[in-house]
Short mmCIF file of C-alpha atoms and ligand atoms in Angstrom, two decimals:
data_model
loop_
_atom_site.label_atom_id
_atom_site.label_comp_id
_atom_site.label_asym_id
_atom_site.label_seq_id
_atom_site.Cartn_x
_atom_site.Cartn_y
_atom_site.Cartn_z
CA MET J 1 1.95 22.46 20.48
CA GLU J 2 4.60 19.83 20.70
CA LYS J 3 7.58 20.39 18.39
CA MET J 4 9.21 17.83 16.13
CA THR J 5 12.64 16.76 17.27
CA ILE J 6 15.60 15.13 15.61
CA LYS J 7 14.23 11.82 16.94
CA ASP J 8 11.16 12.14 14.74
CA VAL J 9 12.98 12.15 11.44
CA ASP J 10 14.91 9.57 9.43
CA LEU J 11 18.46 10.79 9.05
CA LYS J 12 20.05 7.90 7.24
CA GLY J 13 22.02 9.28 4.24
CA LYS J 14 20.35 12.72 4.67
CA LYS J 15 22.19 16.00 4.52
CA VAL J 16 21.45 17.75 7.79
CA ILE J 17 22.23 21.39 8.28
CA MET J 18 22.40 22.04 12.01
CA ARG J 19 22.30 25.46 13.69
CA VAL J 20 24.27 25.14 16.89
CA ASP J 21 25.54 27.64 19.43
CA PHE J 22 29.33 27.71 19.26
CA ASN J 23 29.48 31.26 20.51
CA VAL J 24 32.30 30.39 22.87
CA PRO J 25 34.50 32.88 24.78
CA MET J 26 37.89 33.37 23.11
CA LYS J 27 41.14 35.00 24.10
CA ASP J 28 44.05 35.48 21.70
CA GLY J 29 42.63 32.96 19.26
CA LYS J 30 42.12 30.34 22.02
CA ILE J 31 38.82 28.98 23.38
CA THR J 32 38.70 29.80 27.04
CA ASN J 33 35.56 27.68 27.80
CA ASP J 34 34.31 24.88 25.58
CA LYS J 35 31.08 24.22 27.48
CA ARG J 36 28.90 25.23 24.54
CA ILE J 37 30.71 22.91 22.17
CA LYS J 38 30.28 20.05 24.65
CA ALA J 39 26.62 20.91 25.05
CA ALA J 40 26.07 20.45 21.32
CA LEU J 41 27.69 17.01 21.23
CA PRO J 42 24.65 14.81 21.94
CA THR J 43 22.73 16.18 18.97
CA ILE J 44 25.70 16.08 16.59
CA LYS J 45 26.64 12.53 17.67
CA HIS J 46 23.06 11.33 17.31
CA ALA J 47 22.94 12.62 13.70
CA LEU J 48 26.31 11.08 12.87
CA ASN J 49 25.39 7.72 14.43
CA GLU J 50 22.17 7.70 12.41
CA GLY J 51 24.22 8.03 9.21
CA ALA J 52 23.60 11.69 8.43
CA LYS J 53 25.96 13.99 6.62
CA VAL J 54 26.21 16.92 9.06
CA ILE J 55 26.76 20.55 8.13
CA LEU J 56 27.19 22.84 11.11
CA LEU J 57 26.28 26.53 11.28
CA SER J 58 26.98 28.88 14.12
CA HIS J 59 27.77 32.47 14.88
CA LEU J 60 30.66 33.61 17.06
CA GLY J 61 30.77 37.10 18.55
CA ARG J 62 29.69 40.09 16.58
CA PRO J 63 31.69 40.49 13.39
CA LYS J 64 28.86 42.73 12.06
CA GLY J 65 28.38 41.23 8.61
CA GLU J 66 31.92 40.89 7.40
CA PRO J 67 34.83 38.45 7.81
CA LYS J 68 37.03 39.27 10.77
CA PRO J 69 39.72 36.70 11.63
CA GLU J 70 39.27 37.07 15.41
CA PHE J 71 35.73 35.69 14.98
CA SER J 72 36.69 32.70 12.91
CA LEU J 73 35.24 29.31 13.86
CA LYS J 74 38.44 27.50 12.83
CA PRO J 75 39.59 26.99 16.46
CA VAL J 76 36.13 25.58 17.21
CA SER J 77 36.45 22.99 14.41
CA GLU J 78 39.72 21.83 15.99
CA ARG J 79 38.25 21.50 19.49
CA LEU J 80 35.14 19.80 18.15
CA SER J 81 37.30 17.37 16.30
CA GLU J 82 39.09 16.43 19.56
CA LEU J 83 35.79 16.06 21.42
CA LEU J 84 34.16 13.93 18.70
CA ASN J 85 37.35 12.00 18.13
CA GLN J 86 36.89 12.32 14.40
CA GLU J 87 37.85 14.74 11.68
CA VAL J 88 35.73 17.91 11.45
CA LYS J 89 36.03 19.42 7.99
CA PHE J 90 36.22 23.16 7.91
CA VAL J 91 35.56 25.56 5.10
CA PRO J 92 36.59 29.18 5.63
CA GLU J 93 33.51 30.32 3.74
CA VAL J 94 29.90 30.74 4.80
CA ILE J 95 28.35 30.07 1.41
CA GLY J 96 29.48 29.68 -2.20
CA GLU J 97 31.22 27.19 -4.53
CA GLU J 98 33.77 25.94 -2.00
CA VAL J 99 30.99 25.23 0.48
CA LYS J 100 28.92 23.38 -2.13
CA LYS J 101 31.92 21.26 -3.11
CA ALA J 102 32.64 20.39 0.51
CA VAL J 103 29.04 19.35 1.07
CA GLU J 104 29.02 17.20 -2.05
CA GLY J 105 32.10 15.42 -0.79
CA LEU J 106 30.53 14.58 2.57
CA LYS J 107 29.96 10.92 3.34
CA GLU J 108 27.51 9.42 5.82
CA GLY J 109 28.75 10.02 9.40
CA GLU J 110 30.99 12.90 8.38
CA VAL J 111 30.82 16.47 9.70
CA LEU J 112 31.60 19.83 8.18
CA LEU J 113 31.65 23.18 9.90
CA LEU J 114 31.12 26.36 7.88
CA GLU J 115 32.55 29.74 8.79
CA ASN J 116 30.81 32.23 11.11
CA THR J 117 27.22 32.89 9.95
CA ARG J 118 27.55 36.57 11.06
CA TYR J 119 30.23 37.13 8.47
CA MET J 120 27.18 37.65 6.19
CA LYS J 121 25.15 40.79 6.50
CA GLY J 122 22.01 38.84 5.64
CA GLU J 123 22.21 36.56 8.70
CA THR J 124 20.90 38.97 11.34
CA LYS J 125 18.49 40.53 8.81
CA ASN J 126 16.90 37.12 8.23
CA ASP J 127 17.63 37.60 4.50
CA LEU J 128 15.75 34.90 2.64
CA GLU J 129 18.17 34.73 -0.28
CA LEU J 130 20.89 33.70 2.15
CA ALA J 131 18.58 31.35 4.00
CA LYS J 132 17.64 29.69 0.68
CA LYS J 133 21.28 29.14 -0.19
CA TRP J 134 21.90 27.35 3.09
CA ALA J 135 18.65 25.38 2.69
CA GLU J 136 19.75 24.17 -0.74
CA LEU J 137 22.74 22.46 0.85
CA ALA J 138 20.62 20.08 2.87
CA ASP J 139 17.42 17.99 3.21
CA ILE J 140 16.62 18.93 6.76
CA HIS J 141 17.42 21.65 9.30
CA VAL J 142 18.09 20.96 12.98
CA ASN J 143 17.82 23.89 15.35
CA ASP J 144 19.81 23.40 18.52
CA ALA J 145 20.65 27.05 19.22
CA PHE J 146 18.35 28.09 22.01
CA GLY J 147 20.56 31.14 22.79
CA THR J 148 19.48 32.77 19.54
CA ALA J 149 15.86 31.61 19.60
CA HIS J 150 14.65 35.11 20.46
CA ARG J 151 16.15 36.41 17.19
CA ALA J 152 14.77 35.79 13.73
CA HIS J 153 17.96 35.19 11.76
CA ALA J 154 18.53 33.46 8.47
CA SER J 155 20.30 30.42 9.89
CA ASN J 156 17.66 29.57 12.49
CA VAL J 157 14.38 31.06 11.22
CA GLY J 158 14.62 32.04 7.52
CA ILE J 159 15.91 28.59 6.53
CA ALA J 160 12.81 26.91 7.88
CA GLN J 161 10.80 28.45 5.03
CA PHE J 162 12.63 26.20 2.59
CA ILE J 163 13.32 22.94 4.39
CA PRO J 164 11.71 21.38 7.48
CA SER J 165 13.24 22.44 10.77
CA VAL J 166 13.25 20.16 13.80
CA ALA J 167 14.62 20.67 17.38
CA GLY J 168 17.89 19.22 18.59
CA PHE J 169 18.22 17.76 22.10
CA LEU J 170 19.36 21.02 23.71
CA MET J 171 16.46 22.95 22.23
CA GLU J 172 14.05 20.21 23.22
CA LYS J 173 15.23 20.34 26.83
CA GLU J 174 14.96 24.15 27.01
CA ILE J 175 11.42 24.09 25.68
CA LYS J 176 10.44 21.28 28.01
CA PHE J 177 11.63 22.93 31.19
CA LEU J 178 10.78 26.52 30.40
CA SER J 179 7.26 25.41 29.43
CA LYS J 180 6.90 23.91 32.88
CA ALA J 181 7.18 27.42 34.27
CA THR J 182 5.03 29.13 31.69
CA ALA J 183 2.30 26.71 30.75
CA ASN J 184 1.04 25.13 33.94
CA PRO J 185 3.51 25.63 36.71
CA GLU J 186 2.95 23.39 39.68
CA LYS J 187 2.13 25.66 42.62
CA PRO J 188 3.44 27.27 44.71
CA TYR J 189 5.40 28.91 41.90
CA ILE J 190 8.09 31.23 43.18
CA VAL J 191 10.42 33.44 41.17
CA ILE J 192 13.65 34.91 42.32
CA LEU J 193 14.84 37.95 40.37
CA GLY J 194 18.11 39.86 40.69
CA GLY J 195 20.73 41.52 38.61
CA ALA J 196 21.14 45.14 37.79
CA LYS J 197 18.36 46.24 35.45
CA VAL J 198 14.64 46.38 36.11
CA SER J 199 14.17 47.41 32.50
CA ASP J 200 15.34 43.99 31.23
CA LYS J 201 12.94 42.20 33.48
CA ILE J 202 9.78 44.29 33.40
CA GLY J 203 8.14 42.08 30.76
CA VAL J 204 8.82 39.06 32.90
CA ILE J 205 7.48 40.61 36.08
CA ASN J 206 4.33 41.65 34.26
CA ASN J 207 3.77 38.17 32.98
CA LEU J 208 4.65 36.60 36.34
CA LEU J 209 1.99 38.67 38.05
CA GLU J 210 -0.50 36.46 36.22
CA LYS J 211 1.20 33.24 37.20
CA ALA J 212 3.57 33.32 40.14
CA ASP J 213 2.61 33.18 43.80
CA LYS J 214 5.63 35.08 45.06
CA ILE J 215 8.42 37.12 43.53
CA LEU J 216 11.61 37.54 45.57
CA ILE J 217 13.71 40.50 44.47
CA GLY J 218 17.44 41.01 45.13
CA GLY J 219 20.42 42.49 43.21
CA ALA J 220 20.65 46.17 42.31
CA MET J 221 17.03 45.78 41.15
CA MET J 222 15.89 45.79 44.76
CA PHE J 223 16.97 49.44 45.12
CA THR J 224 14.68 50.70 42.40
CA PHE J 225 11.81 49.01 44.30
CA LEU J 226 12.99 50.30 47.73
CA LYS J 227 13.27 53.80 46.28
CA ALA J 228 9.67 53.45 45.06
CA LEU J 229 8.71 52.64 48.65
CA GLY J 230 10.45 55.82 49.87
CA LYS J 231 13.48 54.20 51.51
CA GLU J 232 16.88 55.83 51.69
CA ILE J 233 19.15 53.90 49.43
CA GLY J 234 22.30 56.03 49.68
CA SER J 235 24.54 55.64 46.63
CA SER J 236 23.18 52.27 45.62
CA LYS J 237 22.71 51.54 41.97
CA PHE J 238 19.11 51.98 40.85
CA GLU J 239 17.16 53.11 37.77
CA GLU J 240 15.73 56.55 38.34
CA ASP J 241 13.40 56.39 35.37
CA LYS J 242 11.97 53.05 36.49
CA VAL J 243 10.97 54.06 40.05
CA ASP J 244 7.38 54.93 38.99
CA LEU J 245 7.13 51.66 37.15
CA ALA J 246 8.40 49.78 40.18
CA ARG J 247 5.64 51.46 42.24
CA GLU J 248 3.04 50.43 39.66
CA LEU J 249 4.28 46.82 39.65
CA LEU J 250 4.07 46.76 43.48
CA SER J 251 0.48 47.92 43.48
CA LYS J 252 -0.50 45.62 40.61
CA ALA J 253 1.03 42.74 42.56
CA SER J 254 -1.03 43.51 45.62
CA GLU J 255 -4.21 43.72 43.51
CA LYS J 256 -3.46 40.32 42.03
CA GLY J 257 -2.46 38.78 45.35
CA VAL J 258 1.09 38.16 44.26
CA GLU J 259 3.53 38.64 47.14
CA ILE J 260 6.63 40.72 46.19
CA VAL J 261 9.31 40.01 48.79
CA LEU J 262 12.03 42.64 49.10
CA PRO J 263 15.22 42.30 51.19
CA ILE J 264 15.13 43.63 54.79
CA ASP J 265 18.84 44.21 55.05
CA ALA J 266 21.82 44.73 52.80
CA ILE J 267 25.60 44.55 52.75
CA ILE J 268 26.96 47.99 52.09
CA ALA J 269 30.33 49.42 51.19
CA GLN J 270 31.77 52.70 49.97
CA LYS J 271 33.59 51.19 47.01
CA LEU J 272 32.88 48.37 44.61
CA GLU J 273 36.14 46.59 45.39
CA ALA J 274 37.43 43.47 47.10
CA GLY J 275 38.60 43.90 50.72
CA VAL J 276 36.96 47.19 51.48
CA GLU J 277 35.12 47.93 54.75
CA LYS J 278 31.59 46.58 54.66
CA LYS J 279 28.59 46.81 56.96
CA ILE J 280 25.23 45.22 57.37
CA VAL J 281 22.37 47.72 57.42
CA LYS J 282 18.63 47.33 57.93
CA VAL J 283 16.63 48.57 54.97
CA GLU J 284 14.22 50.29 57.41
CA GLU J 285 17.10 52.42 58.81
CA GLY J 286 18.22 53.46 55.32
CA ILE J 287 21.62 53.62 53.69
CA ASP J 288 23.75 56.73 54.17
CA GLU J 289 24.93 58.78 51.17
CA GLY J 290 28.32 57.51 49.95
CA TRP J 291 27.46 53.92 50.85
CA MET J 292 26.00 51.46 48.44
CA GLY J 293 24.17 48.12 48.75
CA LEU J 294 26.16 45.42 47.05
CA ASP J 295 24.47 42.29 48.37
CA ILE J 296 21.46 41.15 50.31
CA GLY J 297 22.06 40.75 54.11
CA PRO J 298 21.79 37.70 56.46
CA ASP J 299 18.22 38.48 57.58
CA SER J 300 17.14 38.73 53.95
CA ILE J 301 18.73 35.38 53.22
CA LYS J 302 16.72 33.88 56.11
CA LEU J 303 13.58 35.61 54.87
CA PHE J 304 14.09 34.32 51.31
CA LYS J 305 14.61 30.84 52.71
CA ASP J 306 11.30 30.98 54.60
CA LYS J 307 9.46 32.32 51.63
CA LEU J 308 10.84 29.64 49.36
CA ALA J 309 9.81 26.79 51.62
CA GLY J 310 7.30 24.44 50.03
CA ALA J 311 7.76 25.80 46.48
CA LYS J 312 7.00 23.33 43.67
CA THR J 313 8.24 25.41 40.75
CA VAL J 314 11.14 27.90 41.06
CA VAL J 315 12.67 30.17 38.49
CA TRP J 316 15.80 32.13 39.29
CA ASN J 317 17.18 34.86 37.12
CA GLY J 318 19.85 37.40 38.14
CA PRO J 319 22.40 37.48 40.99
CA MET J 320 21.54 38.83 44.44
CA GLY J 321 24.60 41.03 44.59
CA VAL J 322 27.95 41.69 42.89
CA PHE J 323 28.78 38.01 43.03
CA GLU J 324 31.86 38.52 40.82
CA ILE J 325 33.58 39.92 43.97
CA GLU J 326 33.69 37.30 46.73
CA ASP J 327 32.91 39.84 49.51
CA PHE J 328 29.52 40.45 47.94
CA ALA J 329 28.78 36.87 46.68
CA THR J 330 27.19 35.42 49.82
CA GLY J 331 23.62 36.28 48.98
CA THR J 332 23.91 34.78 45.51
CA LYS J 333 25.63 31.71 46.87
CA GLU J 334 23.06 31.15 49.56
CA VAL J 335 20.22 31.55 47.06
CA ALA J 336 21.96 29.05 44.77
CA MET J 337 22.11 26.57 47.65
CA MET J 338 18.45 27.16 48.54
CA VAL J 339 17.47 26.41 44.99
CA ALA J 340 19.56 23.25 45.00
CA ASP J 341 17.98 22.16 48.31
CA ILE J 342 14.47 22.74 47.12
CA THR J 343 15.21 20.69 44.01
CA GLU J 344 16.11 17.79 46.25
CA GLU J 345 12.76 18.22 47.95
CA GLY J 346 11.03 17.67 44.62
CA ALA J 347 10.55 21.12 43.12
CA VAL J 348 11.25 21.83 39.44
CA THR J 349 13.95 24.49 39.41
CA ILE J 350 15.00 26.52 36.44
CA ILE J 351 17.98 28.86 36.26
CA GLY J 352 17.81 31.57 33.67
CA GLY J 353 20.86 31.94 31.44
CA GLY J 354 23.50 34.62 31.75
CA ASP J 355 24.73 35.63 35.19
CA SER J 356 22.63 33.29 37.27
CA ALA J 357 23.86 30.35 35.14
CA ALA J 358 27.42 31.61 35.62
CA ALA J 359 26.78 31.88 39.41
CA ILE J 360 25.34 28.38 39.77
CA GLU J 361 28.40 27.01 37.94
CA LEU J 362 30.78 29.07 40.07
CA PHE J 363 29.31 27.40 43.14
CA GLY J 364 29.37 23.94 41.48
CA LEU J 365 25.63 23.44 41.81
CA GLU J 366 24.59 23.12 38.15
CA ARG J 367 23.84 19.43 38.57
CA LYS J 368 21.70 20.04 41.61
CA VAL J 369 18.96 21.98 39.86
CA SER J 370 16.50 20.78 37.26
CA HIS J 371 17.60 22.98 34.40
CA VAL J 372 20.20 25.65 33.67
CA SER J 373 19.15 27.58 30.60
CA THR J 374 21.75 28.23 27.93
CA GLY J 375 20.04 31.42 26.75
CA GLY J 376 20.00 34.64 28.80
CA GLY J 377 17.86 36.85 26.64
CA ALA J 378 15.99 33.91 25.12
CA SER J 379 14.97 32.43 28.48
CA LEU J 380 13.79 35.85 29.73
CA GLU J 381 11.60 36.34 26.63
CA PHE J 382 10.24 32.81 26.97
CA LEU J 383 9.27 33.59 30.58
CA GLU J 384 7.70 36.82 29.42
CA GLY J 385 5.26 34.60 27.54
CA LYS J 386 6.46 35.75 24.13
CA GLU J 387 6.52 33.42 21.20
CA LEU J 388 10.17 33.11 20.20
CA PRO J 389 10.75 33.18 16.44
CA GLY J 390 13.47 30.47 16.67
CA ILE J 391 10.98 28.12 18.28
CA ALA J 392 7.94 29.09 16.21
CA SER J 393 9.90 28.13 13.11
CA ILE J 394 10.37 24.57 14.25
CA ALA J 395 7.84 22.13 12.80
CA SER J 396 5.07 20.92 15.10
CA LYS J 397 4.25 17.27 15.60
CA LYS J 398 1.25 16.09 13.65
CA LYS J 399 -1.57 15.04 15.94
P1 AMP A 1 21.77 41.77 34.90
O1 AMP A 1 22.58 41.73 33.62
O2 AMP A 1 20.74 42.83 34.93
O3 AMP A 1 21.23 40.41 35.31
O4 AMP A 1 22.79 42.23 36.03
C1 AMP A 1 23.86 41.39 36.44
C2 AMP A 1 24.90 42.23 37.19
O5 AMP A 1 24.29 42.89 38.22
C3 AMP A 1 26.06 41.40 37.73
O6 AMP A 1 27.18 41.70 37.05
C4 AMP A 1 26.13 41.95 39.20
O7 AMP A 1 27.43 42.27 39.57
C5 AMP A 1 25.29 43.18 39.18
N1 AMP A 1 24.70 43.52 40.47
C6 AMP A 1 23.98 42.73 41.26
N2 AMP A 1 23.66 43.34 42.40
C7 AMP A 1 24.21 44.57 42.36
C8 AMP A 1 24.27 45.69 43.25
N3 AMP A 1 23.64 45.65 44.40
N4 AMP A 1 24.90 46.81 42.84
C9 AMP A 1 25.52 46.80 41.63
N5 AMP A 1 25.50 45.84 40.75
C10 AMP A 1 24.89 44.69 41.11
#
């Protein structure tokens, strides 16, 4: 069902409490990447231009329910103020008298940021007392924090029990694109999975077996599957306790007519370090003990390119190798370029959050794909077909 967005409500003179994702990386009290703050600007600016009084809520890091200065949002208020080119009021409290007073003093078009929601124990427990206190500050709730949508917390889910919750622009875009892959993907629908852990992605693979035409698998994940097929994988990283499951997934895929494409060669080395000796080895020939696969090889890149041709919907989640080290980044880079190329040919392409989002940015291709998700865990759960609590709590449009 279609969700209500910030565009569907009258904001003039309204107090709007907005859950954003300001969970930015920090070092020594300084923000090292302000991308998430910038990403929230369109929704904040829209509310301010419409004459709303904006109260912002966000978490930062994991202070575990108590105030810890290193997780303060104060530096974020300063950066936001620069980006908005207007004063951002900041209260070093999450709730209480000081907060109430600051909210009462807000004029139309003014913005206030409260302290880290996770300073309160009730936040991650979805405590309704806490949610109610936040709700009492405002007339309407705007949810623009897709990254936490897979969690039922007080500031995104609980609060919607007391005041109506609508989606911000970021949330709206995430739902729009991820639904393209889950609801009625235009076919052929091809998924590329990588990264280290099969366990994180089992739910997705299971769901994809009902929907996707092909699943291309790289990253350390490939070795759990290759092991299941009886290949010698040397000292490559794999999940011993997931080998049986990988075997089951392979046979289920063949029953369902879903093609699982595994790499045919790999880049191997004896150490996970830059500048070490590396070799290309055919998967058929096996990897010797002491050597580990750290990237997909050139023939696999060609194979993946062939398999991807003609795709109309593509989802990519997880790097093809240890892309953080340049020597093992080629597979990931080539896949990123393939996804960019196929976008140009008219496919809808979606990059899952986390490492694949980091990779696509590293290669400067984020504008060449249809959508880069801001939520790692949230996008995976969405693709699993689960209902995310932080989306379910947003009001639906009346028919
Ligand atoms: P995940 O969080 O499961 O998506 O895993 C991402 C991580 O997997 C990245 O940090 C990669 O460096 C790592 N990775 C990818 N391929 C390999 C590999 N062949 N061996 C070890 N680690 C890998």
